[in-house]
Amino acid sequence: MTSTDAGARAGSTTTRTGGDLADVTRDDASLRRFLHGLPGVDRVGAEARAAMLSTRSVKTTAKAQAIDLAIRMVDLTTLEGQDTRGKVQALASKAQRPDPGDPTCPATAAVCVYPDLVATAKQTLGASGVKVAAVATAFPSGRASREIKLADTRDAVAAGADEIDMVIDRGAFLSGHYAQVLEEIVAVKEACARPDGGAAHLKVILETGELATYDNVRRASWLAMLAGGDFIKTSTGKVQPAATLPVTLVMLEAVRDFRAATGTQVGVKPAGGIRTTKDAIKFLVTVNEVAGRDWLDPDWFRFGASTLLNDLLLQRQKMATGRYSGPDYVTVD
């Protein structure tokens, strides 16, 4: 599809606009004009503010609360070619009871797997309340036809996925074919519908490590939100750099400004490279300072992680017992 074709069809898609944004997605030219009219990101300023926020200390009771909140925000993830049903069953069990010796430890938000392992995760989790997220749309590259991407999404939803993590076509975005990217997100959003009238939540992965500039991160964030994404997500975890604090800060500014403009709140999910409790708390401080307390909830902020949970558990045990247990006291993912 050419950018002209995509632009002509953009106005026929069901996008999330209203008020002053009603005409933004009318055609490719309008979309381009809007995205390139967004305020530019001061790179030095963004990085300096992120560095400043990362120095904030959180101690005692507040730290304990932050650790429990971070655990509740984890999308416990395994996305390897060697994944098996047994590994996913073990991961899903851990998501429900991260610390089997401590019933006060909260469950994680979700388990994130490939679409063919959704049914296994769903069966293991049962009625626990832990969600099943599935990566789709030819993750992680996104290099497939739209028909394949939509089939991938529908298969995951049919298997029971509560959430879909899709990747945008970075090639199209970087080539300036914004309407094409928007139209594809809208189509995936429609493919998230379930026969019962509900729908899986859609997380839109920007792969910020390939977007090169903070201005592109801001544009891609707005594009994903205009198309109806329920979350915007930094990365697949397969490209470096992944979830950096400055990039997440820019995305938090975008969701804050989007809600101010439309009244619609959208979540944020940094993923890839967040491994320690100290790192997680830096992100929570940034959420509070940039977007506000409304986003300090698993419904609106998630960590895409595999090893982070273990460090959170070790720090939680240390705060409860006064001593550091060591890695042998948590399960290995």
Short mmCIF file of C-alpha atoms in Angstrom, two decimals:
data_model
loop_
_atom_site.label_atom_id
_atom_site.label_comp_id
_atom_site.label_asym_id
_atom_site.label_seq_id
_atom_site.Cartn_x
_atom_site.Cartn_y
_atom_site.Cartn_z
CA MET A 1 0.00 0.00 0.00
CA THR A 2 1.33 3.43 -0.86
CA SER A 3 1.27 6.30 1.62
CA THR A 4 -1.32 8.02 -0.60
CA ASP A 5 -3.59 4.96 -0.45
CA ALA A 6 -3.16 4.75 3.31
CA GLY A 7 -3.89 8.43 3.68
CA ALA A 8 -7.06 8.16 1.65
CA ARG A 9 -8.26 5.34 3.87
CA ALA A 10 -7.15 6.87 7.17
CA GLY A 11 -10.30 8.93 7.50
CA SER A 12 -12.45 5.77 7.33
CA THR A 13 -10.79 4.10 10.32
CA THR A 14 -12.15 4.21 13.84
CA THR A 15 -9.62 6.36 15.64
CA ARG A 16 -9.64 7.94 19.09
CA THR A 17 -10.11 11.65 18.44
CA GLY A 18 -12.41 14.35 19.66
CA GLY A 19 -12.65 18.08 20.14
CA ASP A 20 -9.73 19.88 18.57
CA LEU A 21 -8.27 16.55 17.39
CA ALA A 22 -11.32 15.47 15.38
CA ASP A 23 -9.70 16.16 12.00
CA VAL A 24 -6.18 15.00 12.82
CA THR A 25 -6.56 11.56 11.23
CA ARG A 26 -8.64 12.70 8.29
CA ASP A 27 -5.83 12.11 5.82
CA ASP A 28 -2.09 11.57 5.67
CA ALA A 29 -1.32 15.24 5.24
CA SER A 30 -3.34 16.22 8.32
CA LEU A 31 -1.72 13.51 10.39
CA ARG A 32 1.77 14.52 9.28
CA ARG A 33 1.04 18.18 9.96
CA PHE A 34 -0.18 17.38 13.46
CA LEU A 35 2.66 15.03 14.42
CA HIS A 36 5.34 17.37 13.14
CA GLY A 37 3.60 20.26 14.88
CA LEU A 38 4.02 18.67 18.31
CA PRO A 39 6.50 20.55 20.54
CA GLY A 40 10.05 19.33 20.03
CA VAL A 41 11.75 17.46 22.85
CA ASP A 42 14.68 19.20 24.50
CA ARG A 43 17.12 16.27 24.58
CA VAL A 44 19.44 17.85 27.14
CA GLY A 45 16.50 18.89 29.31
CA ALA A 46 14.81 15.48 29.18
CA GLU A 47 18.00 13.65 30.07
CA ALA A 48 18.85 16.09 32.84
CA ARG A 49 15.38 15.79 34.38
CA ALA A 50 15.50 11.99 34.20
CA ALA A 51 18.91 12.05 35.87
CA MET A 52 17.61 14.34 38.60
CA LEU A 53 14.56 12.17 39.28
CA SER A 54 16.75 9.08 39.47
CA THR A 55 18.52 10.57 42.51
CA ARG A 56 15.34 10.73 44.61
CA SER A 57 15.55 8.37 47.58
CA VAL A 58 12.61 6.32 48.87
CA LYS A 59 13.04 4.76 52.29
CA THR A 60 11.40 2.60 54.99
CA THR A 61 7.60 2.37 54.74
CA ALA A 62 7.43 4.18 51.40
CA LYS A 63 10.04 1.81 49.96
CA ALA A 64 8.10 -1.24 51.12
CA GLN A 65 4.97 0.13 49.49
CA ALA A 66 6.90 0.91 46.31
CA ILE A 67 8.26 -2.66 46.14
CA ASP A 68 4.78 -4.18 46.49
CA LEU A 69 3.42 -1.78 43.87
CA ALA A 70 6.26 -2.65 41.49
CA ILE A 71 5.53 -6.38 41.93
CA ARG A 72 1.87 -5.76 41.10
CA MET A 73 2.98 -3.90 37.95
CA VAL A 74 5.21 -6.66 36.53
CA ASP A 75 4.31 -8.39 33.27
CA LEU A 76 6.36 -11.52 33.99
CA THR A 77 7.78 -12.33 30.59
CA THR A 78 9.33 -15.19 28.66
CA LEU A 79 9.84 -14.67 24.94
CA GLU A 80 12.47 -17.16 23.86
CA GLY A 81 12.53 -19.70 21.07
CA GLN A 82 13.21 -22.41 23.65
CA ASP A 83 10.06 -21.68 25.69
CA THR A 84 8.10 -24.82 26.62
CA ARG A 85 4.72 -25.52 28.17
CA GLY A 86 6.47 -26.51 31.37
CA LYS A 87 8.39 -23.23 31.57
CA VAL A 88 5.22 -21.22 31.02
CA GLN A 89 3.35 -23.25 33.64
CA ALA A 90 6.12 -22.56 36.15
CA LEU A 91 6.18 -18.86 35.25
CA ALA A 92 2.39 -18.59 35.61
CA SER A 93 2.55 -20.28 39.01
CA LYS A 94 5.24 -17.84 40.10
CA ALA A 95 3.15 -14.89 38.88
CA GLN A 96 0.31 -15.97 41.16
CA ARG A 97 2.51 -16.64 44.22
CA PRO A 98 5.84 -14.86 43.70
CA ASP A 99 6.95 -15.75 47.24
CA PRO A 100 5.32 -19.05 48.24
CA GLY A 101 6.59 -18.61 51.79
CA ASP A 102 4.85 -15.27 52.26
CA PRO A 103 1.11 -15.11 51.49
CA THR A 104 1.16 -11.31 51.89
CA CYS A 105 3.28 -10.94 48.77
CA PRO A 106 1.09 -9.63 45.92
CA ALA A 107 0.69 -11.32 42.54
CA THR A 108 2.09 -9.81 39.37
CA ALA A 109 -0.10 -8.03 36.83
CA ALA A 110 0.32 -10.48 33.96
CA VAL A 111 2.30 -13.21 32.29
CA CYS A 112 3.55 -12.34 28.80
CA VAL A 113 4.17 -15.15 26.30
CA TYR A 114 4.09 -16.02 22.62
CA PRO A 115 0.60 -16.66 21.16
CA ASP A 116 1.00 -20.45 20.92
CA LEU A 117 1.53 -20.62 24.70
CA VAL A 118 -1.42 -18.45 25.70
CA ALA A 119 -3.71 -21.42 26.35
CA THR A 120 -1.12 -22.99 28.66
CA ALA A 121 -0.74 -19.77 30.66
CA LYS A 122 -4.49 -19.23 30.78
CA GLN A 123 -5.16 -22.74 32.07
CA THR A 124 -2.50 -22.44 34.77
CA LEU A 125 -3.64 -19.01 35.96
CA GLY A 126 -7.32 -19.93 36.08
CA ALA A 127 -9.37 -17.41 38.06
CA SER A 128 -6.34 -15.93 39.84
CA GLY A 129 -6.84 -12.48 38.32
CA VAL A 130 -3.38 -12.48 36.74
CA LYS A 131 -3.75 -11.50 33.09
CA VAL A 132 -2.30 -13.26 30.07
CA ALA A 133 -0.54 -10.97 27.61
CA ALA A 134 0.56 -12.20 24.20
CA VAL A 135 3.00 -10.62 21.80
CA ALA A 136 1.63 -10.55 18.27
CA THR A 137 1.92 -8.99 14.80
CA ALA A 138 5.12 -10.85 13.85
CA PHE A 139 6.93 -9.90 17.06
CA PRO A 140 9.64 -8.64 17.36
CA SER A 141 10.38 -7.40 13.83
CA GLY A 142 6.86 -6.72 12.59
CA ARG A 143 8.00 -7.84 9.14
CA ALA A 144 4.92 -9.65 7.85
CA SER A 145 1.84 -8.91 5.80
CA ARG A 146 -1.09 -7.28 7.56
CA GLU A 147 -3.19 -10.40 7.03
CA ILE A 148 -0.63 -12.47 8.95
CA LYS A 149 -0.41 -9.87 11.72
CA LEU A 150 -4.18 -9.81 12.15
CA ALA A 151 -4.39 -13.60 12.10
CA ASP A 152 -1.64 -13.71 14.74
CA THR A 153 -3.69 -11.35 16.91
CA ARG A 154 -6.98 -13.19 16.44
CA ASP A 155 -5.35 -16.52 17.29
CA ALA A 156 -3.99 -15.13 20.55
CA VAL A 157 -7.34 -13.58 21.51
CA ALA A 158 -9.17 -16.81 20.66
CA ALA A 159 -6.75 -18.72 22.90
CA GLY A 160 -7.69 -16.47 25.80
CA ALA A 161 -5.24 -13.56 25.77
CA ASP A 162 -6.43 -10.66 27.92
CA GLU A 163 -3.86 -8.29 26.43
CA ILE A 164 -2.08 -8.03 23.09
CA ASP A 165 1.37 -6.47 22.75
CA MET A 166 1.79 -5.46 19.09
CA VAL A 167 4.80 -3.97 17.31
CA ILE A 168 4.47 -1.04 14.97
CA ASP A 169 5.96 -1.06 11.48
CA ARG A 170 9.07 0.97 12.26
CA GLY A 171 10.09 1.03 8.61
CA ALA A 172 6.82 2.68 7.64
CA PHE A 173 7.03 5.12 10.55
CA LEU A 174 10.61 6.16 9.83
CA SER A 175 9.69 6.60 6.14
CA GLY A 176 6.97 9.04 7.17
CA HIS A 177 4.05 6.78 6.25
CA TYR A 178 2.16 7.71 9.40
CA ALA A 179 -1.33 6.95 8.10
CA GLN A 180 -0.21 3.44 7.18
CA VAL A 181 1.03 2.86 10.73
CA LEU A 182 -2.13 4.32 12.23
CA GLU A 183 -4.37 2.22 10.01
CA GLU A 184 -2.55 -0.96 11.00
CA ILE A 185 -2.89 -0.21 14.72
CA VAL A 186 -6.59 0.43 14.24
CA ALA A 187 -6.95 -2.90 12.40
CA VAL A 188 -5.13 -4.78 15.18
CA LYS A 189 -7.33 -3.04 17.76
CA GLU A 190 -10.38 -4.34 15.89
CA ALA A 191 -8.85 -7.84 15.82
CA CYS A 192 -8.66 -7.73 19.64
CA ALA A 193 -12.46 -8.01 19.82
CA ARG A 194 -13.94 -11.11 21.44
CA PRO A 195 -17.25 -12.79 20.53
CA ASP A 196 -18.69 -11.88 23.96
CA GLY A 197 -18.49 -8.20 23.08
CA GLY A 198 -15.34 -7.52 25.10
CA ALA A 199 -11.84 -6.99 23.79
CA ALA A 200 -8.26 -7.66 24.74
CA HIS A 201 -6.37 -4.53 25.76
CA LEU A 202 -3.87 -3.37 23.16
CA LYS A 203 -0.32 -2.38 24.07
CA VAL A 204 1.51 -0.72 21.18
CA ILE A 205 5.28 -1.34 21.13
CA LEU A 206 7.19 1.58 19.63
CA GLU A 207 10.66 -0.04 19.72
CA THR A 208 12.17 3.24 20.83
CA GLY A 209 15.72 1.99 20.34
CA GLU A 210 15.10 2.12 16.58
CA LEU A 211 13.33 5.49 16.52
CA ALA A 212 16.61 7.42 16.95
CA THR A 213 15.23 10.68 18.41
CA TYR A 214 13.03 11.77 21.29
CA ASP A 215 10.91 13.72 18.79
CA ASN A 216 10.16 10.45 17.02
CA VAL A 217 9.28 8.82 20.35
CA ARG A 218 6.80 11.62 21.06
CA ARG A 219 5.29 11.37 17.55
CA ALA A 220 5.01 7.59 17.71
CA SER A 221 3.40 7.83 21.16
CA TRP A 222 0.73 10.22 19.91
CA LEU A 223 0.19 8.15 16.77
CA ALA A 224 -0.40 5.00 18.83
CA MET A 225 -2.82 6.79 21.15
CA LEU A 226 -4.75 8.42 18.30
CA ALA A 227 -5.15 4.93 16.78
CA GLY A 228 -6.72 3.58 19.97
CA GLY A 229 -3.86 1.92 21.83
CA ASP A 230 -4.67 1.24 25.49
CA PHE A 231 -0.96 1.29 26.40
CA ILE A 232 2.19 2.54 24.76
CA LYS A 233 5.22 0.32 25.34
CA THR A 234 8.88 1.19 24.88
CA SER A 235 10.43 -1.95 23.50
CA THR A 236 10.38 -5.59 22.52
CA GLY A 237 13.38 -6.21 24.75
CA LYS A 238 15.23 -7.51 21.69
CA VAL A 239 16.76 -4.16 20.63
CA GLN A 240 19.16 -1.97 22.60
CA PRO A 241 18.78 0.55 24.06
CA ALA A 242 15.43 -0.58 25.42
CA ALA A 243 13.58 1.04 28.32
CA THR A 244 15.63 4.07 29.29
CA LEU A 245 14.38 6.57 31.84
CA PRO A 246 14.50 9.60 29.48
CA VAL A 247 12.49 7.76 26.81
CA THR A 248 9.91 6.71 29.39
CA LEU A 249 9.75 10.29 30.64
CA VAL A 250 8.92 11.49 27.10
CA MET A 251 6.20 8.84 26.81
CA LEU A 252 4.76 9.80 30.21
CA GLU A 253 4.59 13.41 29.07
CA ALA A 254 2.74 12.23 25.97
CA VAL A 255 0.06 10.28 27.89
CA ARG A 256 -0.36 13.18 30.31
CA ASP A 257 -0.84 15.65 27.47
CA PHE A 258 -3.09 13.25 25.55
CA ARG A 259 -5.45 12.95 28.52
CA ALA A 260 -5.50 16.74 28.87
CA ALA A 261 -6.44 17.05 25.19
CA THR A 262 -8.94 14.19 24.88
CA GLY A 263 -10.01 13.12 28.36
CA THR A 264 -8.73 9.60 27.64
CA GLN A 265 -6.10 7.98 29.83
CA VAL A 266 -3.54 5.65 28.24
CA GLY A 267 -1.04 3.43 30.05
CA VAL A 268 2.75 3.17 29.70
CA LYS A 269 4.91 0.03 29.77
CA PRO A 270 8.71 0.25 29.80
CA ALA A 271 10.20 -3.12 28.86
CA GLY A 272 13.72 -4.42 28.56
CA GLY A 273 16.72 -3.80 30.79
CA ILE A 274 14.90 -3.00 34.06
CA ARG A 275 16.48 -5.54 36.41
CA THR A 276 16.78 -4.10 39.91
CA THR A 277 14.52 -2.70 42.62
CA LYS A 278 16.53 0.51 42.50
CA ASP A 279 15.77 0.86 38.79
CA ALA A 280 12.05 0.13 39.29
CA ILE A 281 11.74 2.77 42.01
CA LYS A 282 13.38 5.34 39.71
CA PHE A 283 10.65 4.67 37.18
CA LEU A 284 7.89 4.92 39.81
CA VAL A 285 9.25 8.28 40.99
CA THR A 286 9.26 9.47 37.38
CA VAL A 287 5.67 8.31 36.86
CA ASN A 288 4.55 10.25 39.92
CA GLU A 289 6.46 13.41 39.02
CA VAL A 290 5.70 13.51 35.29
CA ALA A 291 2.28 11.93 34.70
CA GLY A 292 0.88 11.98 38.22
CA ARG A 293 -0.49 9.60 40.84
CA ASP A 294 -3.32 8.42 38.56
CA TRP A 295 -0.74 6.37 36.66
CA LEU A 296 0.65 4.68 39.80
CA ASP A 297 -1.57 1.67 39.28
CA PRO A 298 -1.12 -1.63 37.38
CA ASP A 299 -4.02 -0.61 35.15
CA TRP A 300 -1.91 2.29 33.86
CA PHE A 301 1.74 1.38 34.32
CA ARG A 302 3.56 -1.92 33.82
CA PHE A 303 7.10 -3.26 33.80
CA GLY A 304 7.92 -5.75 31.06
CA ALA A 305 10.49 -7.90 32.83
CA SER A 306 11.84 -11.34 33.58
CA THR A 307 14.62 -10.89 36.16
CA LEU A 308 13.24 -7.78 37.91
CA LEU A 309 10.77 -9.78 40.00
CA ASN A 310 13.53 -11.78 41.69
CA ASP A 311 15.33 -8.67 42.88
CA LEU A 312 12.07 -7.15 44.13
CA LEU A 313 11.43 -10.33 46.13
CA LEU A 314 14.94 -10.33 47.61
CA GLN A 315 14.63 -6.68 48.64
CA ARG A 316 11.17 -7.38 50.09
CA GLN A 317 12.56 -10.26 52.15
CA LYS A 318 15.43 -8.08 53.34
CA MET A 319 13.04 -5.41 54.57
CA ALA A 320 10.97 -8.02 56.41
CA THR A 321 13.85 -9.94 58.02
CA GLY A 322 16.68 -7.43 58.12
CA ARG A 323 18.98 -9.66 56.12
CA TYR A 324 19.61 -10.33 52.45
CA SER A 325 18.61 -13.90 51.59
CA GLY A 326 20.54 -14.29 48.35
CA PRO A 327 19.41 -15.56 44.93
CA ASP A 328 18.97 -19.17 46.10
CA TYR A 329 15.89 -18.08 48.03
CA VAL A 330 13.84 -17.18 44.97
CA THR A 331 12.85 -19.35 42.05
CA VAL A 332 14.90 -19.13 38.86
CA ASP A 333 12.80 -18.20 35.80
#
